[in-house]
mmCIF file of C-alpha atoms and ligand atoms in Angstrom:
data_model
loop_
_atom_site.group_PDB
_atom_site.id
_atom_site.type_symbol
_atom_site.label_atom_id
_atom_site.label_comp_id
_atom_site.label_asym_id
_atom_site.label_seq_id
_atom_site.Cartn_x
_atom_site.Cartn_y
_atom_site.Cartn_z
ATOM 1 C CA HIS A 1 -34.121 -102.658 -66.857
ATOM 2 C CA SER A 2 -33.747 -104.317 -63.468
ATOM 3 C CA HIS A 3 -33.217 -107.998 -62.781
ATOM 4 C CA TRP A 4 -35.911 -109.705 -60.763
ATOM 5 C CA SER A 5 -35.594 -113.226 -59.426
ATOM 6 C CA TYR A 6 -37.765 -115.778 -57.655
ATOM 7 C CA GLU A 7 -35.577 -115.419 -54.531
ATOM 8 C CA ASP A 8 -36.578 -111.718 -54.556
ATOM 9 C CA ARG A 9 -40.271 -112.413 -54.971
ATOM 10 C CA GLU A 10 -41.356 -110.711 -51.719
ATOM 11 C CA HIS A 11 -39.812 -107.431 -52.996
ATOM 12 C CA TRP A 12 -40.961 -107.346 -56.622
ATOM 13 C CA ASP A 13 -43.261 -104.400 -55.818
ATOM 14 C CA THR A 14 -40.271 -102.147 -55.068
ATOM 15 C CA ASP A 15 -39.319 -101.993 -58.762
ATOM 16 C CA TYR A 16 -42.729 -103.086 -60.117
ATOM 17 C CA PRO A 17 -45.536 -101.431 -58.098
ATOM 18 C CA ASP A 18 -48.275 -103.441 -59.826
ATOM 19 C CA CYS A 19 -46.888 -106.558 -58.087
ATOM 20 C CA GLY A 20 -48.373 -105.128 -54.883
ATOM 21 C CA GLY A 21 -51.862 -104.665 -56.395
ATOM 22 C CA THR A 22 -55.203 -106.161 -55.421
ATOM 23 C CA MET A 23 -55.771 -108.329 -58.541
ATOM 24 C CA GLN A 24 -52.603 -110.399 -58.519
ATOM 25 C CA SER A 25 -51.955 -113.961 -59.743
ATOM 26 C CA PRO A 26 -51.607 -116.824 -59.078
ATOM 27 C CA ILE A 27 -54.384 -117.663 -56.600
ATOM 28 C CA ASN A 28 -55.700 -120.657 -54.739
ATOM 29 C CA VAL A 29 -58.987 -121.849 -56.264
ATOM 30 C CA ASP A 30 -61.290 -122.733 -53.367
ATOM 31 C CA THR A 31 -63.746 -124.978 -55.234
ATOM 32 C CA ALA A 32 -66.420 -124.623 -52.532
ATOM 33 C CA ARG A 33 -66.446 -120.868 -53.211
ATOM 34 C CA THR A 34 -66.469 -120.802 -57.013
ATOM 35 C CA ILE A 35 -69.551 -119.504 -58.814
ATOM 36 C CA PHE A 36 -71.072 -121.748 -61.463
ATOM 37 C CA SER A 37 -71.579 -119.669 -64.617
ATOM 38 C CA PRO A 38 -73.461 -121.423 -67.416
ATOM 39 C CA ASP A 39 -72.405 -118.571 -69.736
ATOM 40 C CA LEU A 40 -68.821 -119.854 -69.723
ATOM 41 C CA ARG A 41 -68.711 -121.646 -73.074
ATOM 42 C CA PRO A 42 -66.048 -124.228 -74.078
ATOM 43 C CA ILE A 43 -62.676 -122.716 -74.970
ATOM 44 C CA GLN A 44 -62.174 -122.934 -78.728
ATOM 45 C CA LEU A 45 -58.684 -123.030 -80.171
ATOM 46 C CA SER A 46 -57.855 -122.440 -83.807
ATOM 47 C CA GLY A 47 -54.671 -122.921 -85.765
ATOM 48 C CA TYR A 48 -53.067 -124.881 -82.934
ATOM 49 C CA SER A 49 -51.999 -127.779 -85.167
ATOM 50 C CA LEU A 50 -48.707 -126.762 -86.782
ATOM 51 C CA PRO A 51 -46.943 -128.593 -89.630
ATOM 52 C CA ALA A 52 -43.500 -130.080 -88.887
ATOM 53 C CA ASN A 53 -41.874 -127.807 -91.463
ATOM 54 C CA GLU A 54 -42.811 -124.744 -89.411
ATOM 55 C CA LYS A 55 -39.955 -124.149 -86.940
ATOM 56 C CA LEU A 56 -40.564 -122.513 -83.562
ATOM 57 C CA VAL A 57 -38.011 -120.834 -81.299
ATOM 58 C CA LEU A 58 -37.559 -122.495 -77.891
ATOM 59 C CA LYS A 59 -35.599 -120.383 -75.421
ATOM 60 C CA ASN A 60 -34.246 -120.424 -71.861
ATOM 61 C CA ASN A 61 -34.876 -116.860 -70.650
ATOM 62 C CA GLY A 62 -33.491 -117.503 -67.155
ATOM 63 C CA HIS A 63 -36.970 -117.647 -65.602
ATOM 64 C CA THR A 64 -38.587 -120.416 -67.668
ATOM 65 C CA VAL A 65 -38.525 -122.221 -71.007
ATOM 66 C CA VAL A 66 -40.478 -120.243 -73.628
ATOM 67 C CA LEU A 67 -41.842 -121.592 -76.901
ATOM 68 C CA GLU A 68 -42.648 -118.699 -79.227
ATOM 69 C CA LEU A 69 -45.905 -119.223 -81.101
ATOM 70 C CA PRO A 70 -46.976 -117.941 -84.521
ATOM 71 C CA GLU A 71 -49.853 -115.446 -84.583
ATOM 72 C CA SER A 72 -51.946 -117.966 -86.516
ATOM 73 C CA LEU A 73 -52.877 -119.603 -83.192
ATOM 74 C CA ALA A 74 -55.894 -118.055 -81.500
ATOM 75 C CA ILE A 75 -58.654 -118.450 -78.943
ATOM 76 C CA THR A 76 -61.856 -118.080 -80.974
ATOM 77 C CA GLY A 77 -64.432 -119.185 -78.390
ATOM 78 C CA GLY A 78 -65.099 -119.151 -74.658
ATOM 79 C CA TYR A 79 -63.947 -115.559 -74.230
ATOM 80 C CA ALA A 80 -66.093 -112.567 -75.183
ATOM 81 C CA GLN A 81 -63.296 -111.395 -77.498
ATOM 82 C CA GLN A 82 -60.656 -113.045 -79.689
ATOM 83 C CA TYR A 83 -57.087 -113.522 -78.503
ATOM 84 C CA ARG A 84 -53.917 -114.322 -80.500
ATOM 85 C CA ALA A 85 -51.184 -116.550 -79.075
ATOM 86 C CA VAL A 86 -47.644 -115.244 -78.486
ATOM 87 C CA GLN A 87 -45.839 -117.860 -76.411
ATOM 88 C CA LEU A 88 -46.175 -120.696 -73.964
ATOM 89 C CA HIS A 89 -43.993 -121.482 -70.982
ATOM 90 C CA LEU A 90 -43.942 -123.618 -67.851
ATOM 91 C CA HIS A 91 -43.571 -123.258 -64.097
ATOM 92 C CA TRP A 92 -42.233 -126.154 -62.006
ATOM 93 C CA GLY A 93 -40.777 -127.257 -58.673
ATOM 94 C CA SER A 94 -37.999 -129.766 -58.115
ATOM 95 C CA LEU A 95 -37.628 -133.521 -57.748
ATOM 96 C CA LEU A 96 -38.648 -133.030 -54.118
ATOM 97 C CA ALA A 97 -41.609 -130.687 -54.348
ATOM 98 C CA PRO A 98 -44.357 -129.698 -56.787
ATOM 99 C CA GLY A 99 -44.276 -126.290 -58.464
ATOM 100 C CA SER A 100 -47.543 -125.220 -60.064
ATOM 101 C CA GLU A 101 -48.443 -121.538 -59.609
ATOM 102 C CA HIS A 102 -52.178 -121.900 -59.049
ATOM 103 C CA THR A 103 -53.385 -124.306 -56.390
ATOM 104 C CA VAL A 104 -56.804 -125.976 -56.053
ATOM 105 C CA ASP A 105 -58.217 -126.376 -52.535
ATOM 106 C CA GLY A 106 -54.678 -125.809 -51.282
ATOM 107 C CA ARG A 107 -53.189 -128.543 -53.453
ATOM 108 C CA ARG A 108 -50.115 -127.717 -55.572
ATOM 109 C CA PHE A 109 -49.580 -129.750 -58.762
ATOM 110 C CA GLY A 110 -46.254 -130.879 -60.225
ATOM 111 C CA ALA A 111 -46.007 -128.126 -62.827
ATOM 112 C CA GLU A 112 -48.161 -125.698 -64.811
ATOM 113 C CA ILE A 113 -48.273 -124.638 -68.466
ATOM 114 C CA HIS A 114 -49.314 -121.123 -69.509
ATOM 115 C CA VAL A 115 -50.322 -120.325 -73.074
ATOM 116 C CA VAL A 116 -50.178 -116.534 -73.360
ATOM 117 C CA HIS A 117 -52.482 -114.612 -75.746
ATOM 118 C CA TYR A 118 -53.345 -110.980 -76.426
ATOM 119 C CA ASN A 119 -56.605 -109.382 -77.543
ATOM 120 C CA THR A 120 -56.757 -109.084 -81.345
ATOM 121 C CA LYS A 121 -58.223 -105.589 -81.022
ATOM 122 C CA TYR A 122 -54.751 -104.357 -80.045
ATOM 123 C CA ASP A 123 -51.808 -104.117 -82.443
ATOM 124 C CA SER A 124 -49.246 -105.936 -80.328
ATOM 125 C CA PHE A 125 -48.688 -107.785 -77.081
ATOM 126 C CA LYS A 126 -46.930 -104.710 -75.705
ATOM 127 C CA GLU A 127 -49.968 -102.498 -76.283
ATOM 128 C CA ALA A 128 -52.405 -105.139 -75.040
ATOM 129 C CA MET A 129 -50.528 -105.916 -71.821
ATOM 130 C CA VAL A 130 -51.473 -102.565 -70.260
ATOM 131 C CA ARG A 131 -55.220 -102.837 -71.108
ATOM 132 C CA PRO A 132 -57.760 -104.329 -68.696
ATOM 133 C CA ASP A 133 -59.014 -106.762 -71.378
ATOM 134 C CA GLY A 134 -55.607 -107.114 -73.028
ATOM 135 C CA LEU A 135 -54.413 -110.619 -72.168
ATOM 136 C CA ALA A 136 -55.769 -114.140 -71.882
ATOM 137 C CA VAL A 137 -53.675 -116.939 -70.405
ATOM 138 C CA LEU A 138 -54.735 -120.589 -70.582
ATOM 139 C CA GLY A 139 -53.314 -122.606 -67.694
ATOM 140 C CA ALA A 140 -53.212 -126.350 -67.119
ATOM 141 C CA PHE A 141 -51.665 -128.491 -64.397
ATOM 142 C CA LEU A 142 -49.050 -131.182 -65.098
ATOM 143 C CA GLU A 143 -48.854 -134.322 -62.957
ATOM 144 C CA VAL A 144 -46.899 -137.563 -63.090
ATOM 145 C CA GLY A 145 -48.827 -140.307 -64.895
ATOM 146 C CA PRO A 146 -48.097 -143.813 -66.155
ATOM 147 C CA SER A 147 -46.876 -143.047 -69.662
ATOM 148 C CA GLU A 148 -44.731 -140.703 -71.724
ATOM 149 C CA ASN A 149 -46.609 -137.715 -73.144
ATOM 150 C CA PRO A 150 -45.643 -137.350 -76.835
ATOM 151 C CA TYR A 151 -46.681 -133.672 -77.066
ATOM 152 C CA TYR A 152 -44.587 -132.557 -74.097
ATOM 153 C CA GLN A 153 -41.752 -134.723 -75.439
ATOM 154 C CA GLU A 154 -41.546 -132.390 -78.481
ATOM 155 C CA ILE A 155 -40.338 -129.682 -76.068
ATOM 156 C CA LEU A 156 -38.557 -131.742 -73.413
ATOM 157 C CA GLU A 157 -36.255 -133.472 -75.904
ATOM 158 C CA HIS A 158 -34.711 -130.055 -76.672
ATOM 159 C CA LEU A 159 -34.095 -128.790 -73.137
ATOM 160 C CA TYR A 160 -30.508 -130.121 -73.027
ATOM 161 C CA GLU A 161 -29.714 -127.817 -75.969
ATOM 162 C CA ILE A 162 -30.742 -124.686 -74.030
ATOM 163 C CA GLU A 163 -29.273 -125.327 -70.568
ATOM 164 C CA GLY A 164 -27.786 -121.814 -70.333
ATOM 165 C CA VAL A 165 -29.648 -118.505 -70.043
ATOM 166 C CA GLY A 166 -30.272 -116.917 -73.431
ATOM 167 C CA GLN A 167 -29.717 -120.133 -75.336
ATOM 168 C CA GLN A 168 -32.289 -121.021 -77.962
ATOM 169 C CA THR A 169 -33.032 -123.780 -80.427
ATOM 170 C CA LEU A 170 -35.616 -124.625 -83.086
ATOM 171 C CA VAL A 171 -38.499 -127.040 -82.531
ATOM 172 C CA SER A 172 -40.524 -128.552 -85.377
ATOM 173 C CA GLY A 173 -44.201 -127.672 -85.444
ATOM 174 C CA PHE A 174 -46.598 -130.102 -83.799
ATOM 175 C CA ASN A 175 -50.150 -130.063 -82.428
ATOM 176 C CA ILE A 176 -49.816 -127.450 -79.682
ATOM 177 C CA ALA A 177 -53.369 -128.280 -78.516
ATOM 178 C CA GLY A 178 -51.942 -131.629 -77.373
ATOM 179 C CA LEU A 179 -50.221 -129.723 -74.539
ATOM 180 C CA LEU A 180 -53.655 -128.753 -73.187
ATOM 181 C CA PRO A 181 -56.454 -130.997 -71.868
ATOM 182 C CA ASP A 182 -58.880 -132.739 -74.252
ATOM 183 C CA ASN A 183 -61.711 -131.308 -72.222
ATOM 184 C CA LEU A 184 -61.844 -127.567 -72.848
ATOM 185 C CA LYS A 185 -65.345 -127.261 -71.346
ATOM 186 C CA LEU A 186 -64.332 -127.583 -67.702
ATOM 187 C CA TYR A 187 -62.425 -124.615 -66.330
ATOM 188 C CA PHE A 188 -62.113 -121.855 -63.735
ATOM 189 C CA HIS A 189 -62.035 -118.222 -64.778
ATOM 190 C CA TYR A 190 -60.956 -115.075 -62.931
ATOM 191 C CA ASN A 191 -59.358 -111.691 -63.546
ATOM 192 C CA GLY A 192 -55.749 -111.438 -62.454
ATOM 193 C CA SER A 193 -52.235 -110.513 -63.488
ATOM 194 C CA LEU A 194 -48.980 -111.598 -65.019
ATOM 195 C CA THR A 195 -47.386 -113.852 -62.386
ATOM 196 C CA THR A 196 -43.952 -112.240 -62.888
ATOM 197 C CA PRO A 197 -42.836 -108.614 -63.079
ATOM 198 C CA PRO A 198 -44.253 -106.296 -64.359
ATOM 199 C CA CYS A 199 -47.328 -108.074 -62.814
ATOM 200 C CA TYR A 200 -49.781 -106.040 -64.949
ATOM 201 C CA GLN A 201 -53.363 -106.710 -63.826
ATOM 202 C CA THR A 202 -54.588 -107.319 -67.356
ATOM 203 C CA VAL A 203 -54.974 -111.099 -67.575
ATOM 204 C CA LYS A 204 -58.272 -112.968 -67.983
ATOM 205 C CA TRP A 205 -57.214 -116.349 -66.586
ATOM 206 C CA THR A 206 -58.593 -119.744 -67.598
ATOM 207 C CA ILE A 207 -57.435 -122.682 -65.472
ATOM 208 C CA PHE A 208 -58.523 -126.039 -66.845
ATOM 209 C CA ASN A 209 -59.977 -128.627 -64.481
ATOM 210 C CA GLN A 210 -58.490 -131.610 -66.348
ATOM 211 C CA THR A 211 -54.765 -132.161 -65.713
ATOM 212 C CA MET A 212 -52.001 -133.200 -68.124
ATOM 213 C CA LYS A 213 -49.982 -136.344 -67.442
ATOM 214 C CA LEU A 214 -46.215 -136.693 -67.995
ATOM 215 C CA SER A 215 -44.054 -139.700 -67.166
ATOM 216 C CA ARG A 216 -41.818 -139.480 -64.093
ATOM 217 C CA ASP A 217 -38.769 -139.303 -66.405
ATOM 218 C CA GLN A 218 -40.338 -136.413 -68.324
ATOM 219 C CA MET A 219 -41.092 -134.496 -65.112
ATOM 220 C CA SER A 220 -37.451 -135.069 -64.029
ATOM 221 C CA ILE A 221 -36.157 -133.676 -67.319
ATOM 222 C CA LEU A 222 -38.396 -130.616 -66.916
ATOM 223 C CA VAL A 223 -37.132 -129.773 -63.418
ATOM 224 C CA ASN A 224 -33.450 -130.704 -63.919
ATOM 225 C CA SER A 225 -32.391 -129.383 -67.341
ATOM 226 C CA LEU A 226 -32.198 -125.588 -67.278
ATOM 227 C CA ARG A 227 -29.921 -123.203 -65.398
ATOM 228 C CA THR A 228 -30.277 -119.609 -64.196
ATOM 229 C CA ASP A 229 -27.898 -116.650 -64.582
ATOM 230 C CA ASP A 230 -25.898 -117.868 -61.559
ATOM 231 C CA SER A 231 -25.691 -121.317 -63.221
ATOM 232 C CA ASP A 232 -27.894 -122.772 -60.466
ATOM 233 C CA LEU A 233 -30.558 -125.240 -61.583
ATOM 234 C CA LEU A 234 -33.698 -123.351 -62.651
ATOM 235 C CA GLN A 235 -36.201 -124.809 -60.179
ATOM 236 C CA ASN A 236 -39.195 -123.591 -58.149
ATOM 237 C CA ASN A 237 -39.991 -120.860 -60.673
ATOM 238 C CA TYR A 238 -43.438 -120.215 -59.264
ATOM 239 C CA ARG A 239 -44.905 -117.284 -57.380
ATOM 240 C CA PRO A 240 -46.812 -117.911 -54.112
ATOM 241 C CA VAL A 241 -50.591 -117.588 -54.258
ATOM 242 C CA GLN A 242 -51.922 -114.061 -53.860
ATOM 243 C CA ASP A 243 -54.886 -112.686 -51.913
ATOM 244 C CA LEU A 244 -58.192 -112.625 -53.791
ATOM 245 C CA HIS A 245 -59.113 -109.216 -52.291
ATOM 246 C CA GLY A 246 -62.790 -110.019 -52.827
ATOM 247 C CA ARG A 247 -62.502 -111.283 -56.397
ATOM 248 C CA TRP A 248 -64.870 -114.007 -57.610
ATOM 249 C CA VAL A 249 -63.654 -117.198 -59.248
ATOM 250 C CA LEU A 250 -66.126 -118.546 -61.801
ATOM 251 C CA ALA A 251 -66.509 -122.225 -62.773
ATOM 252 C CA SER A 252 -67.880 -123.422 -66.105
ATOM 253 C CA PHE A 253 -69.261 -126.554 -64.398
ATOM 254 C CA GLN A 254 -71.250 -127.607 -61.325
HETATM 255 S S1 BO1 B 301 -47.611 -115.441 -66.976
HETATM 256 O O1 BO1 B 301 -48.261 -116.264 -67.948
HETATM 257 O O2 BO1 B 301 -48.498 -114.680 -66.116
HETATM 258 N N1 BO1 B 301 -46.656 -116.335 -66.050
HETATM 259 C C1 BO1 B 301 -46.610 -114.300 -67.825
HETATM 260 C C2 BO1 B 301 -45.743 -113.526 -67.104
HETATM 261 C C3 BO1 B 301 -44.953 -112.603 -67.747
HETATM 262 C C4 BO1 B 301 -45.010 -112.444 -69.118
HETATM 263 C C5 BO1 B 301 -45.878 -113.236 -69.855
HETATM 264 C C6 BO1 B 301 -46.670 -114.166 -69.211
HETATM 265 N N2 BO1 B 301 -44.180 -111.495 -69.643
HETATM 266 C C7 BO1 B 301 -44.180 -110.925 -70.937
HETATM 267 C C8 BO1 B 301 -42.992 -109.989 -71.050
HETATM 268 C C9 BO1 B 301 -42.947 -109.343 -72.410
HETATM 269 C C10 BO1 B 301 -43.023 -110.395 -73.497
HETATM 270 C C11 BO1 B 301 -44.237 -111.266 -73.250
HETATM 271 C C12 BO1 B 301 -44.451 -112.332 -74.307
HETATM 272 O O3 BO1 B 301 -44.177 -111.860 -71.966
HETATM 273 O O4 BO1 B 301 -43.089 -108.973 -70.058
HETATM 274 O O5 BO1 B 301 -41.792 -108.577 -72.550
HETATM 275 O O6 BO1 B 301 -43.119 -109.779 -74.777
HETATM 276 O O7 BO1 B 301 -43.389 -113.243 -74.366
HETATM 277 ZN ZN1 ZN B 302 -46.552 -118.252 -66.439
#
């Protein structure tokens, strides 16, 4: 298969036509234009608290850091269907500039976490990723705050072990829900795509309103630890916001 990169991002649709589609992600959320939908129930997570004796693979894939998740984690509420977790990963900027993928009222946040799930009615992620209701990604923004975040530290403390592309290590289980906001009632919802090739337009996105706080040192470790194929620092691994093409963004709150 071909090798895409963030420097190439304006040309992804040459090799991956879906990247030029009309339901692409990420987007800017214009809060004055969201539609309040009382039907959007709180997101319910199950199985997210993992025992320390369960080891998870953490990998530098050249585009991001990926933590593989056991299929015991699932979204069991808030969506019309049930979705099983497969992995989580992050998008970030540099020491100089923020690097979230989604923006809110034009504001970009320091970084963004994506927890990727697929619909349990399909047999695998691969089958689900080409179905209109196949995928659900939970997204949350990361900002610098006053104190160290112990949940993010479980990942960040391993980044030095996976500096090179393809390197992986094992992380002890912890409460994965700690990587997401306490408040799972307040979120935006829209239909979009994978934010990297193949850009399949099969993702039901949830973007939480509450942000996650990391210490300045933790944010520095996130943006300065990993390298790409060319042994450059892996930074600014976010896609620019895409046109809504008439899509509606729903809000669970007023
Ligand atoms: S994202 O959450 O929209 N940034 C996103 C973007 C791309 C993927 C996942 C989430 N890619 C897919 C790969 C598959 C892989 C799967 C799960 O992630 O295309 O090959 O199996 O890790
Ligand atoms: Zn992502």
